[in-house]
Structure formats: C-alpha cells, structure tokens
CSV table of C-alpha atoms in Angstrom, one decimal:
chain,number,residue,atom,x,y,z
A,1,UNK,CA,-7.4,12.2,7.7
A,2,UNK,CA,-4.0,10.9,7.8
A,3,UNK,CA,-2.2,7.8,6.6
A,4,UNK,CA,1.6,7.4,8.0
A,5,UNK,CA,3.8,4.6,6.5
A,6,UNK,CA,6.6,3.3,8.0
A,7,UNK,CA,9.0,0.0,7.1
A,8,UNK,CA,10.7,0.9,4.4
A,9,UNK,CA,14.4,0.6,4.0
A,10,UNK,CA,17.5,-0.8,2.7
A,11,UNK,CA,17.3,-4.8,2.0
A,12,UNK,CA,19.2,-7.1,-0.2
A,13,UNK,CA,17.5,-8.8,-3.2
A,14,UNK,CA,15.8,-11.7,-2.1
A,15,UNK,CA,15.5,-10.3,0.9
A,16,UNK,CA,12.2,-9.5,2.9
A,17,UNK,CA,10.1,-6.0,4.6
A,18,UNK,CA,7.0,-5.4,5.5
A,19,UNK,CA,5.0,-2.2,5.4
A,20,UNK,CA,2.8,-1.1,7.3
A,21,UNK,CA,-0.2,1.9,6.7
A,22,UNK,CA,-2.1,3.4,9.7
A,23,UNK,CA,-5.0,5.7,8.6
A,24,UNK,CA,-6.1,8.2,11.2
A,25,UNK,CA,-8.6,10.9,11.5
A,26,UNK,CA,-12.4,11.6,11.1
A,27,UNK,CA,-13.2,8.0,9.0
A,28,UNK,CA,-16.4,6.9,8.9
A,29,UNK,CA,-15.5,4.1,6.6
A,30,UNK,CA,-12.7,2.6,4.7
A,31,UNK,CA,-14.1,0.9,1.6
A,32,UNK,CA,-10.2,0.3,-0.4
A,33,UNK,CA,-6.7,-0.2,0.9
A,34,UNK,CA,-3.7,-0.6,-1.0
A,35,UNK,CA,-0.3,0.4,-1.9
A,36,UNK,CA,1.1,1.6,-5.0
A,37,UNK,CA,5.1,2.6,-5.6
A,38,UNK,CA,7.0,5.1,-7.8
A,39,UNK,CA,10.5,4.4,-9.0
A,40,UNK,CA,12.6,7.5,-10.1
A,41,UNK,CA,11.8,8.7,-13.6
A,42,UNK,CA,8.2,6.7,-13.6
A,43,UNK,CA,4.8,6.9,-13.1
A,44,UNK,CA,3.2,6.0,-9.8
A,45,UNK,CA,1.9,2.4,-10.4
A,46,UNK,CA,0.0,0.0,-8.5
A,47,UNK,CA,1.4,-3.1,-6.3
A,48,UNK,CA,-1.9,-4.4,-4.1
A,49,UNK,CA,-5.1,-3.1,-3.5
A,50,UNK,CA,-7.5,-4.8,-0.6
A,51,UNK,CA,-11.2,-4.1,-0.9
A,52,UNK,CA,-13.7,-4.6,1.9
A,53,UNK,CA,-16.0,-6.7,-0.2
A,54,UNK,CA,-14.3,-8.0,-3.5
A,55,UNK,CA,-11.3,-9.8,-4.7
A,56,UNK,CA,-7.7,-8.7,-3.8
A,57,UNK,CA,-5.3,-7.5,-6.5
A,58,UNK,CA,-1.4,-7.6,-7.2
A,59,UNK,CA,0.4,-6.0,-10.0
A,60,UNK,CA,2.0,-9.3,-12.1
A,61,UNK,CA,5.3,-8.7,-11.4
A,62,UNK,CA,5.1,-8.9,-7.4
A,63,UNK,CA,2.3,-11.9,-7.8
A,64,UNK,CA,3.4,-14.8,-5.5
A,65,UNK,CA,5.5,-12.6,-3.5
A,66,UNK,CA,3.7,-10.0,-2.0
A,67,UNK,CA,0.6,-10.0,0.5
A,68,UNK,CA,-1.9,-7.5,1.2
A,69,UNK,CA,-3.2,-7.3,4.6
A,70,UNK,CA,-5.8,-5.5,6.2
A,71,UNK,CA,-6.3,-5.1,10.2
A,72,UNK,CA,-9.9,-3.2,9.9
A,73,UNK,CA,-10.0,-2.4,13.5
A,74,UNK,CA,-6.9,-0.4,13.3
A,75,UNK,CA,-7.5,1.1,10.0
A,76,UNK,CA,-4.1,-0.5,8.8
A,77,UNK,CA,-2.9,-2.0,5.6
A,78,UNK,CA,0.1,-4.4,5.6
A,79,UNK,CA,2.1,-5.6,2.8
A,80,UNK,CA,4.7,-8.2,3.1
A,81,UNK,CA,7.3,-8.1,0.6
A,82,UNK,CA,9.1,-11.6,0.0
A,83,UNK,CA,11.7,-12.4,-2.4
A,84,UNK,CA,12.4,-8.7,-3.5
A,85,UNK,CA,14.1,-7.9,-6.5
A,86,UNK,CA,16.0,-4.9,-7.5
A,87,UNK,CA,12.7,-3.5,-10.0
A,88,UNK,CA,11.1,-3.2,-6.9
A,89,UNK,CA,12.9,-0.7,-5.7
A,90,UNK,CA,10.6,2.5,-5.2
A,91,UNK,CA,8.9,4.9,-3.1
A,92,UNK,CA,5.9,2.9,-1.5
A,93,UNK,CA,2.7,4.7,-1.1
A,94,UNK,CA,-0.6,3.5,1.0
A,95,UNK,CA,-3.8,4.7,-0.3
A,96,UNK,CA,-7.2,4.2,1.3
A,97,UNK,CA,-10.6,5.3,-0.1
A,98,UNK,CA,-12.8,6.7,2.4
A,99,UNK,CA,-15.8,8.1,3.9
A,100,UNK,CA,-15.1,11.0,6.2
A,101,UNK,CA,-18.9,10.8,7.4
A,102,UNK,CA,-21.9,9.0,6.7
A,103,UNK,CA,-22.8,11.3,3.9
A,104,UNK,CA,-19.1,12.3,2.5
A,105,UNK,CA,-18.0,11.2,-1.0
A,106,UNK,CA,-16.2,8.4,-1.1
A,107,UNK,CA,-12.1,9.7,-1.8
A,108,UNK,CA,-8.8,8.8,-1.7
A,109,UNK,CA,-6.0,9.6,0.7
A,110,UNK,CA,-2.2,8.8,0.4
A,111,UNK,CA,0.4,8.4,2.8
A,112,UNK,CA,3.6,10.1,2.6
A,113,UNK,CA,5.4,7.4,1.0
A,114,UNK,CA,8.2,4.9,2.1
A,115,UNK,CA,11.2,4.2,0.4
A,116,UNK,CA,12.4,0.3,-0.6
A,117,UNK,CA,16.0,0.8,-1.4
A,118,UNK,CA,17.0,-3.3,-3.0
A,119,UNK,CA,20.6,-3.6,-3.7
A,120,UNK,CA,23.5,-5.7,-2.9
C-alpha cells in the first residue's frame, strides 16, 4: 500500500492550497482518512481526520478554515486549506487506516509528507 501526497508549497498567509492524498495498492477497505502535519522541532499532530461512518474532526486551531474531503472511489483524501496562517506552516502527512484483505488487521499507512511553507 502506498499513499502519495502532492500540493504542497509556498503560499502567503491568508492565502489558499489544497492537498490531495491518493492511496494505492492491495486495499480492501479504507475505514479513516486524514491528515496530520509536523512543524520543525514538534511532534506530529493532527489537522482532520474523515471516517467512513462517524463525525469528521479538525484540530481547533484550523476549525473554520480547513475541509476534509474524501473521494471513496479513488481512495483519495483532500484538504482545503483557507485563510492560512504562518503556525500552519508544516510538513503535511495523509494517513489512512486500512484493510489489506478481508481478514487483515485494520492499520495505518502514511504518505510521504508535503510541505506548506506560509510566509510573506
């Protein structure tokens, strides 16, 4: 299995990106999607998760500004990022937690990570 995000980059604050996370491989099912980011010097911390049956979740900090999105028949998860502000700044990772077969454990896979670079 292999998650590949792209749409990172350089933006201004306030500005917008969007990221996007393509899972690939032997999945027999995706039960979570979602994207957490690490900023130099900290710990890897959540931004948005997406269940398939459940209530979507946001960190605090990026409620109001940031969507989730899921696109099930692609095995993609999106996140639009409005408004940014500088603390955003981080690498972005995309997480899913799968089934690799009908009678797999359900684990977690990360992407490679994106960087958001937010400055002026």
């Amino acid at each position: 299995v292999q998650l590949q995000a792209s749409g990172g980059g350089l933006v201004q604050p306030g500005g917008s990106l969007r990221l996007s996370c393509a899972a690939s491989g032997s999945i027999f099912s995706i039960n979570v999607m979602g994207w957490y980011r690490q900023a130099p010097g900290k710990q890897r911390e959540f931004v948005a998760l997406m269940p398939n049956a459940g209530t979507t979740t946001y960190r605090d900090s990026v409620k109001g500004r940031f969507t989730i999105s899921r696109d099930n028949a692609k095995n993609t998860v999106y996140l639009q990022m409005n408004n940014l502000r500088p603390e955003d700044a981080a690498v972005y990772y995309c997480n899913a937690v799968l089934r690799v077969s009908r009678t797999s454990p359900i684990s977690p896979y990360w992407g490679q990570g994106t960087l958001v670079t937010v400055s002026s």
